[in-house]
Short mmCIF file of C-alpha atoms in Angstrom, two decimals:
data_model
loop_
_atom_site.label_atom_id
_atom_site.label_comp_id
_atom_site.label_asym_id
_atom_site.label_seq_id
_atom_site.Cartn_x
_atom_site.Cartn_y
_atom_site.Cartn_z
CA MET A 133 -10.47 -21.67 16.92
CA LYS A 134 -8.41 -18.56 17.60
CA HIS A 135 -5.33 -20.72 18.12
CA LEU A 136 -5.83 -22.35 14.71
CA GLU A 137 -6.26 -18.95 13.06
CA ASN A 138 -3.06 -17.73 14.65
CA GLU A 139 -1.25 -20.86 13.50
CA ASN A 140 -2.50 -20.31 9.96
CA ILE A 141 -1.37 -16.68 10.03
CA GLN A 142 2.04 -17.75 11.33
CA LEU A 143 2.44 -20.26 8.47
CA ILE A 144 1.50 -17.65 5.87
CA ALA A 145 3.79 -15.07 7.50
CA GLN A 146 6.64 -17.61 7.40
CA SER A 147 6.06 -18.31 3.70
CA ALA A 148 6.07 -14.56 2.95
CA ARG A 149 9.27 -14.17 5.02
CA ASP A 150 10.98 -17.06 3.22
CA PHE A 151 9.96 -15.69 -0.18
CA ALA A 152 11.26 -12.21 0.69
CA MET A 153 14.58 -13.54 2.03
CA GLN A 154 15.16 -15.62 -1.10
CA ASN A 155 13.77 -13.44 -3.90
CA ILE A 156 13.90 -9.86 -2.61
CA LEU A 157 16.69 -9.39 -0.02
CA PRO A 158 19.63 -10.03 -2.42
CA HIS A 159 18.42 -7.25 -4.75
CA VAL A 160 17.10 -4.56 -2.38
CA MET A 161 19.80 -1.92 -2.86
CA GLU A 162 20.32 -2.72 -6.56
CA TRP A 163 16.61 -2.09 -7.27
CA ASP A 164 16.62 1.00 -5.04
CA GLU A 165 19.63 2.59 -6.72
CA SER A 166 18.40 1.88 -10.26
CA GLN A 167 14.70 2.46 -9.48
CA THR A 168 13.94 -0.94 -11.00
CA PHE A 169 10.38 -2.22 -10.72
CA PRO A 170 10.98 -6.01 -10.72
CA VAL A 171 7.96 -7.29 -12.66
CA GLU A 172 9.25 -10.89 -12.53
CA VAL A 173 9.08 -10.85 -8.71
CA PHE A 174 5.39 -9.92 -8.88
CA LYS A 175 4.75 -12.82 -11.26
CA LYS A 176 6.33 -15.12 -8.64
CA LEU A 177 4.25 -13.45 -5.89
CA GLY A 178 1.23 -14.27 -8.04
CA GLU A 179 2.22 -17.93 -8.06
CA MET A 180 2.40 -17.76 -4.25
CA GLY A 181 -1.16 -16.40 -4.13
CA PHE A 182 0.02 -13.03 -2.81
CA MET A 183 -1.46 -10.97 -5.66
CA GLY A 184 -5.02 -12.04 -4.88
CA ILE A 185 -4.91 -12.37 -1.11
CA LEU A 186 -8.48 -11.19 -0.46
CA VAL A 187 -9.94 -12.64 -3.69
CA PRO A 188 -12.22 -15.72 -3.36
CA GLU A 189 -10.71 -19.00 -4.55
CA GLU A 190 -13.34 -19.39 -7.30
CA LEU A 191 -11.93 -16.24 -8.93
CA GLY A 192 -8.34 -17.48 -8.74
CA GLY A 193 -7.44 -15.86 -5.42
CA SER A 194 -6.30 -17.08 -2.01
CA GLY A 195 -9.59 -16.36 -0.21
CA LEU A 196 -7.83 -15.05 2.90
CA SER A 197 -8.87 -12.42 5.45
CA TYR A 198 -7.33 -9.06 6.34
CA ASP A 199 -5.39 -10.78 9.16
CA GLU A 200 -3.34 -12.82 6.69
CA TYR A 201 -3.12 -9.83 4.36
CA ILE A 202 -1.55 -7.70 7.11
CA ALA A 203 0.92 -10.49 7.93
CA ILE A 204 2.05 -10.75 4.28
CA ILE A 205 2.50 -6.98 3.81
CA ASP A 206 4.28 -6.75 7.18
CA GLU A 207 6.78 -9.53 6.40
CA ILE A 208 7.61 -8.33 2.87
CA SER A 209 7.98 -4.73 4.08
CA GLN A 210 10.47 -5.77 6.76
CA ILE A 211 12.76 -6.75 3.87
CA ASP A 212 11.80 -4.15 1.24
CA PRO A 213 8.99 -1.64 1.82
CA SER A 214 8.95 -0.80 -1.92
CA ILE A 215 7.78 -4.30 -2.76
CA GLY A 216 5.37 -4.28 0.18
CA LEU A 217 3.88 -1.03 -1.13
CA SER A 218 3.34 -2.44 -4.62
CA VAL A 219 1.77 -5.65 -3.29
CA ALA A 220 -0.55 -3.51 -1.15
CA ALA A 221 -1.53 -1.17 -4.01
CA HIS A 222 -2.25 -4.06 -6.37
CA ASN A 223 -4.34 -5.97 -3.82
CA SER A 224 -6.21 -3.30 -1.91
CA LEU A 225 -6.75 -0.63 -4.55
CA CYS A 226 -7.11 -1.95 -8.10
CA THR A 227 -8.08 -5.57 -7.45
CA ASN A 228 -10.24 -4.81 -4.43
CA HIS A 229 -12.10 -2.00 -6.21
CA ILE A 230 -13.15 -4.38 -9.00
CA LEU A 231 -13.90 -7.15 -6.51
CA THR A 232 -16.09 -4.85 -4.40
CA PHE A 233 -18.03 -2.93 -7.06
CA ALA A 234 -17.97 -4.94 -10.31
CA THR A 235 -20.73 -7.15 -11.69
CA ASP A 236 -20.12 -10.92 -11.78
CA GLU A 237 -19.40 -10.67 -15.49
CA GLN A 238 -16.85 -7.90 -14.93
CA LYS A 239 -15.19 -9.84 -12.11
CA GLN A 240 -14.77 -12.89 -14.38
CA ARG A 241 -13.22 -10.64 -17.01
CA TRP A 242 -10.50 -9.06 -14.88
CA ILE A 243 -10.11 -10.58 -11.40
CA PRO A 244 -8.53 -13.99 -12.28
CA LYS A 245 -5.73 -12.28 -14.24
CA LEU A 246 -5.08 -9.83 -11.39
CA ALA A 247 -5.34 -12.44 -8.62
CA THR A 248 -2.77 -14.73 -10.24
CA GLY A 249 -0.30 -11.96 -11.02
CA GLU A 250 -0.72 -12.44 -14.79
CA TRP A 251 -1.78 -8.79 -14.78
CA ILE A 252 -0.52 -5.99 -12.55
CA GLY A 253 -3.10 -3.42 -11.47
CA ALA A 254 -3.06 0.37 -11.07
CA TRP A 255 -5.59 2.71 -9.44
CA GLY A 256 -6.03 6.32 -10.48
CA LEU A 257 -7.54 9.02 -8.27
CA THR A 258 -4.86 11.68 -7.60
CA GLU A 259 -4.20 14.47 -10.10
CA HIS A 260 -1.62 17.27 -10.40
CA ASN A 261 -3.93 19.90 -8.95
CA THR A 262 -6.08 17.67 -6.75
CA GLY A 263 -4.57 15.61 -3.98
CA SER A 264 -6.85 15.52 -0.98
CA ASP A 265 -9.43 17.62 -2.90
CA ALA A 266 -10.33 14.73 -5.21
CA GLY A 267 -13.82 16.13 -5.82
CA GLY A 268 -12.27 18.87 -7.97
CA MET A 269 -10.56 16.50 -10.40
CA SER A 270 -10.16 17.51 -14.05
CA THR A 271 -10.11 14.07 -15.73
CA THR A 272 -13.48 13.75 -17.45
CA ALA A 273 -15.54 10.98 -19.03
CA VAL A 274 -18.20 12.02 -21.56
CA LYS A 275 -20.86 9.59 -22.80
CA ASP A 276 -20.90 9.00 -26.55
CA GLY A 277 -23.39 6.32 -27.55
CA ASP A 278 -22.38 3.03 -25.89
CA GLU A 279 -18.92 4.40 -25.12
CA TRP A 280 -17.30 6.94 -22.83
CA VAL A 281 -14.51 9.28 -23.93
CA ILE A 282 -11.92 9.93 -21.19
CA ASN A 283 -9.57 12.92 -21.21
CA GLY A 284 -7.10 14.08 -18.56
CA ALA A 285 -4.20 12.81 -16.49
CA LYS A 286 -3.54 11.18 -13.13
CA ASN A 287 -0.28 11.44 -11.22
CA PHE A 288 1.56 9.62 -8.43
CA ILE A 289 0.03 6.39 -9.74
CA THR A 290 1.62 3.13 -8.61
CA HIS A 291 2.28 0.82 -11.62
CA ALA A 292 1.29 3.50 -14.16
CA ILE A 293 3.90 2.21 -16.64
CA SER A 294 3.99 -1.54 -15.97
CA GLY A 295 0.33 -2.01 -15.04
CA ASP A 296 -1.86 -4.03 -17.41
CA VAL A 297 -5.13 -2.53 -16.22
CA ALA A 298 -6.19 0.53 -14.22
CA VAL A 299 -9.28 1.51 -12.25
CA VAL A 300 -9.71 5.21 -12.95
CA MET A 301 -11.93 7.80 -11.25
CA THR A 302 -13.29 10.34 -13.73
CA ARG A 303 -15.54 13.37 -13.45
CA THR A 304 -18.91 12.79 -15.10
CA GLY A 305 -20.72 15.77 -13.54
CA GLU A 306 -20.11 19.38 -12.59
CA LYS A 307 -16.85 20.22 -10.81
CA GLY A 308 -17.28 20.20 -7.04
CA ALA A 309 -20.79 18.71 -7.23
CA LYS A 310 -21.71 15.69 -5.14
CA ASN A 311 -21.89 12.38 -6.99
CA ASN A 312 -19.91 13.81 -9.90
CA ALA A 313 -17.41 10.95 -10.32
CA THR A 314 -17.59 7.57 -12.05
CA ALA A 315 -15.07 4.70 -12.04
CA PHE A 316 -13.95 2.86 -15.17
CA VAL A 317 -11.60 -0.02 -15.88
CA VAL A 318 -9.12 0.82 -18.65
CA GLU A 319 -6.85 -1.84 -20.14
CA LYS A 320 -3.32 -1.23 -21.40
CA GLY A 321 -3.27 -0.96 -25.17
CA THR A 322 -6.49 1.06 -25.36
CA PRO A 323 -5.81 3.83 -27.95
CA GLY A 324 -4.91 7.13 -26.30
CA PHE A 325 -4.14 5.51 -22.92
CA THR A 326 -0.45 6.03 -22.13
CA SER A 327 1.87 6.57 -19.19
CA GLY A 328 3.97 9.65 -18.56
CA LYS A 329 6.89 10.75 -16.44
CA LYS A 330 8.21 8.33 -13.85
CA GLU A 331 8.75 10.08 -10.51
CA ASN A 332 12.28 10.21 -9.08
CA LYS A 333 11.47 9.62 -5.40
CA LEU A 334 13.15 9.95 -2.01
CA GLY A 335 12.19 6.40 -1.04
CA MET A 336 10.08 3.44 -2.20
CA ARG A 337 12.18 3.64 -5.35
CA ALA A 338 11.54 0.07 -6.54
CA SER A 339 7.80 0.74 -6.50
CA GLU A 340 6.97 2.38 -9.81
CA THR A 341 5.16 5.74 -9.64
CA ALA A 342 4.21 7.69 -12.76
CA GLU A 343 1.50 9.55 -14.66
CA LEU A 344 -1.49 8.01 -16.44
CA ILE A 345 -2.51 10.02 -19.52
CA PHE A 346 -5.88 9.88 -21.29
CA ASP A 347 -6.16 11.42 -24.76
CA ASN A 348 -9.66 10.75 -26.12
CA VAL A 349 -9.59 7.25 -24.64
CA ARG A 350 -12.73 5.37 -25.63
CA VAL A 351 -14.03 2.67 -23.29
CA SER A 352 -17.22 0.67 -23.50
CA ASP A 353 -20.00 1.29 -20.99
CA ALA A 354 -19.31 -2.35 -20.00
CA ASN A 355 -16.08 -1.03 -18.40
CA ARG A 356 -18.00 1.21 -15.98
CA LEU A 357 -17.93 0.08 -12.33
CA GLY A 358 -21.22 0.65 -10.52
CA GLU A 359 -23.59 3.51 -11.21
CA VAL A 360 -22.74 6.82 -12.86
CA GLY A 361 -21.88 9.25 -10.07
CA ASP A 362 -20.82 6.58 -7.55
CA GLY A 363 -17.07 6.80 -8.25
CA PHE A 364 -16.07 9.04 -5.38
CA LYS A 365 -18.16 7.09 -2.88
CA GLN A 366 -16.51 3.90 -4.13
CA ALA A 367 -13.02 5.46 -3.87
CA LEU A 368 -13.61 6.50 -0.24
CA ALA A 369 -14.74 2.96 0.64
CA ILE A 370 -11.62 1.50 -1.02
CA LEU A 371 -9.40 3.99 0.82
CA ASP A 372 -10.95 2.89 4.13
CA GLY A 373 -9.54 -0.61 3.55
CA GLY A 374 -6.40 0.84 1.96
CA ARG A 375 -5.56 2.52 5.25
CA ILE A 376 -5.11 -0.94 6.77
CA SER A 377 -2.64 -1.63 3.94
CA ILE A 378 -0.52 1.45 4.61
CA ALA A 379 -0.67 0.78 8.35
CA ALA A 380 0.61 -2.78 7.72
CA LEU A 381 3.33 -1.38 5.46
CA SER A 382 4.26 1.07 8.24
CA LEU A 383 4.36 -1.81 10.72
CA GLY A 384 6.79 -3.74 8.51
CA ILE A 385 9.08 -0.72 8.18
CA ALA A 386 8.99 -0.12 11.94
CA LYS A 387 9.79 -3.76 12.70
CA GLY A 388 12.56 -3.90 10.11
CA ALA A 389 14.23 -0.76 11.46
CA TYR A 390 13.75 -1.81 15.09
CA LYS A 391 15.15 -5.33 14.58
CA ALA A 392 18.21 -3.94 12.79
CA ALA A 393 18.78 -1.36 15.57
CA LEU A 394 18.30 -3.93 18.35
CA LYS A 395 20.78 -6.34 16.76
CA TYR A 396 23.34 -3.61 16.14
CA SER A 397 23.01 -2.19 19.68
CA LYS A 398 23.88 -5.61 21.13
CA GLU A 399 26.87 -6.05 18.81
CA ARG A 400 28.31 -2.54 18.96
CA HIS A 401 30.58 -2.01 21.95
CA GLN A 402 31.71 1.30 23.42
CA PHE A 403 33.45 1.93 26.74
CA GLY A 404 33.77 -1.82 27.28
CA GLN A 405 30.11 -2.82 26.86
CA ALA A 406 27.30 -3.18 24.32
CA ILE A 407 25.60 0.16 23.61
CA ALA A 408 22.24 -1.55 24.29
CA ASN A 409 23.18 -1.39 27.98
CA PHE A 410 23.35 2.40 28.01
CA GLN A 411 20.14 3.96 29.23
CA ALA A 412 19.96 6.43 26.33
CA ILE A 413 19.88 3.56 23.82
CA ASN A 414 17.88 1.26 26.08
CA PHE A 415 15.08 3.83 26.40
CA LYS A 416 15.00 4.37 22.63
CA LEU A 417 14.53 0.62 22.10
CA ALA A 418 11.82 0.51 24.78
CA GLU A 419 9.89 3.32 23.06
CA MET A 420 10.28 1.68 19.65
CA ALA A 421 9.04 -1.70 20.90
CA THR A 422 6.03 -0.10 22.61
CA GLU A 423 5.03 1.90 19.52
CA ILE A 424 5.26 -1.25 17.39
CA GLU A 425 3.01 -3.13 19.81
CA ALA A 426 0.47 -0.28 19.87
CA SER A 427 0.50 -0.01 16.06
CA GLU A 428 -0.11 -3.73 15.68
CA LEU A 429 -3.08 -3.70 18.08
CA LEU A 430 -4.69 -0.73 16.29
CA ILE A 431 -4.20 -2.42 12.91
CA PHE A 432 -5.69 -5.74 13.98
CA LYS A 433 -8.66 -3.99 15.58
CA ALA A 434 -9.41 -2.28 12.26
CA ALA A 435 -8.92 -5.61 10.46
CA TYR A 436 -11.29 -7.38 12.85
CA LEU A 437 -14.01 -4.84 12.04
CA LYS A 438 -13.28 -5.08 8.30
CA ASN A 439 -13.36 -8.89 8.36
CA ASN A 440 -16.73 -8.76 10.13
CA HIS A 441 -18.19 -6.16 7.73
CA GLN A 442 -18.57 -3.58 10.49
CA PRO A 443 -17.91 0.18 10.12
CA MET A 444 -14.19 0.83 10.53
CA SER A 445 -13.56 4.26 9.02
CA THR A 446 -12.41 5.74 12.35
CA GLU A 447 -10.37 2.68 13.38
CA GLY A 448 -8.72 2.43 9.95
CA ALA A 449 -7.76 6.10 10.05
CA MET A 450 -6.42 5.74 13.61
CA ALA A 451 -4.33 2.71 12.64
CA LYS A 452 -2.94 4.44 9.55
CA TYR A 453 -2.26 7.71 11.39
CA PHE A 454 -0.55 6.14 14.40
CA ALA A 455 1.40 3.40 12.60
CA SER A 456 2.70 5.70 9.84
CA GLU A 457 3.89 8.41 12.23
CA ALA A 458 5.39 5.73 14.52
CA CYS A 459 7.35 4.14 11.68
CA VAL A 460 8.93 7.50 10.80
CA ARG A 461 9.96 8.02 14.44
CA ILE A 462 11.26 4.45 14.75
CA ALA A 463 13.26 4.62 11.50
CA ASN A 464 14.71 7.95 12.65
CA GLU A 465 15.77 6.50 16.02
CA ALA A 466 17.22 3.43 14.28
CA VAL A 467 19.50 5.67 12.22
CA GLN A 468 20.48 7.48 15.45
CA ILE A 469 21.36 4.20 17.19
CA PHE A 470 23.57 3.20 14.25
CA GLY A 471 25.29 6.60 14.38
CA GLY A 472 27.47 7.32 11.36
CA TYR A 473 26.92 3.83 9.96
CA GLY A 474 23.18 4.51 9.91
CA TYR A 475 23.78 7.28 7.39
CA THR A 476 25.43 4.90 4.92
CA LYS A 477 23.84 2.54 2.41
CA ASP A 478 25.79 -0.39 3.84
CA PHE A 479 23.16 -0.86 6.56
CA PRO A 480 19.40 -1.21 6.05
CA VAL A 481 18.19 1.57 8.36
CA GLU A 482 19.12 4.32 5.87
CA LYS A 483 16.59 2.89 3.41
CA PHE A 484 13.89 2.30 6.05
CA TYR A 485 14.34 5.97 6.99
CA ARG A 486 13.78 7.13 3.38
CA ASP A 487 10.93 4.71 2.73
CA SER A 488 9.06 5.51 5.94
CA LYS A 489 8.06 9.05 5.00
CA LEU A 490 5.68 7.99 2.25
CA CYS A 491 3.46 6.26 4.82
CA THR A 492 2.43 9.61 6.34
CA ILE A 493 1.47 10.91 2.87
CA GLY A 494 0.13 8.09 0.66
CA GLU A 495 -3.56 7.08 0.65
CA GLY A 496 -4.49 10.11 2.73
CA THR A 497 -2.04 12.29 4.64
CA THR A 498 -1.77 12.31 8.42
CA GLU A 499 -3.81 15.51 8.36
CA ILE A 500 -6.61 13.81 6.39
CA GLN A 501 -6.63 10.91 8.88
CA LYS A 502 -7.05 13.42 11.74
CA LEU A 503 -9.86 15.06 9.77
CA VAL A 504 -11.63 11.70 9.35
CA ILE A 505 -11.17 10.78 13.01
CA GLY A 506 -12.18 14.22 14.26
CA ARG A 507 -15.33 14.36 12.14
CA ASN A 508 -16.37 10.85 13.12
CA ILE A 509 -15.90 11.32 16.87
CA THR A 510 -17.72 14.67 16.99
CA LYS A 511 -20.71 13.96 14.75
CA ASP A 512 -24.05 13.24 16.45
#
């Protein structure tokens, strides 16, 4: 059985690799330089079934497990982490939030369009003054008859401009109180719902990041996900799974940088031999390969628990913490192995280096992961 599963994962990984080589690789630096979010690529990814990876087939998705999901994010991110990031955000945040907490009627309304790539999804939690302190958010939703009126703004939101629908966490109780947040689905075109400034970022430049703005946005109570007050609890559950996504993204970056450095070190000759033969370079490659292997094992352990509906908060945080920090180290060493060429945009390691840093920040910083792990291992 395990052999068949591995074979299936290999086939899916190969299809993701082929897609990325054909549709993404030729445009990587062009999109990076111009900060282009290539919507047409995501429509094609939808046709491949990669925009609804975890969604059941009856709702238009691929009905796959986290194992296949990791493989897809990994392969795409080895070519362009920006695209890997956007695929991850669409699947694990917006789509997965609706899939996990919506009623059957709500799922039928939104999931098929998201799973097929007809719609691109956004997910709004972070605000200008509240990053890790999400409980203090200022975006509010006030009940008015059968509707809710939303006011405020979210920032650092993936697909804020191009997204067709967003899952948004709002405050429906007192600031700082427990159970004070509620999640709503807001569709593009709703009066008062607009996007703001697009961020000019160090890396991940082809993945669109901008503000979501809410100016007396009215949504029906039918757009509320779960119970009033459950929004923050829902967001934490979604972020648990999202950590697997960022870990898989980190894995792809690490592998991409490592493979480029390994190839270059065998081709580059100094003092009459390949630089891969020098112990200084050889040891760097050994460390990189070991950290990749360790990252992968941590990620698949978290995925195994997630697939089997077992608690995985600690394991997900460990995978995200280790893999994201490892990918930064590996991308850094890859640039070092390339020397001066690694600092130019003619070789891929410069971009892996820039893209890697987000992984230690997005969906919970390294410090937040340590907080989660530390709390979980010390509680009675």
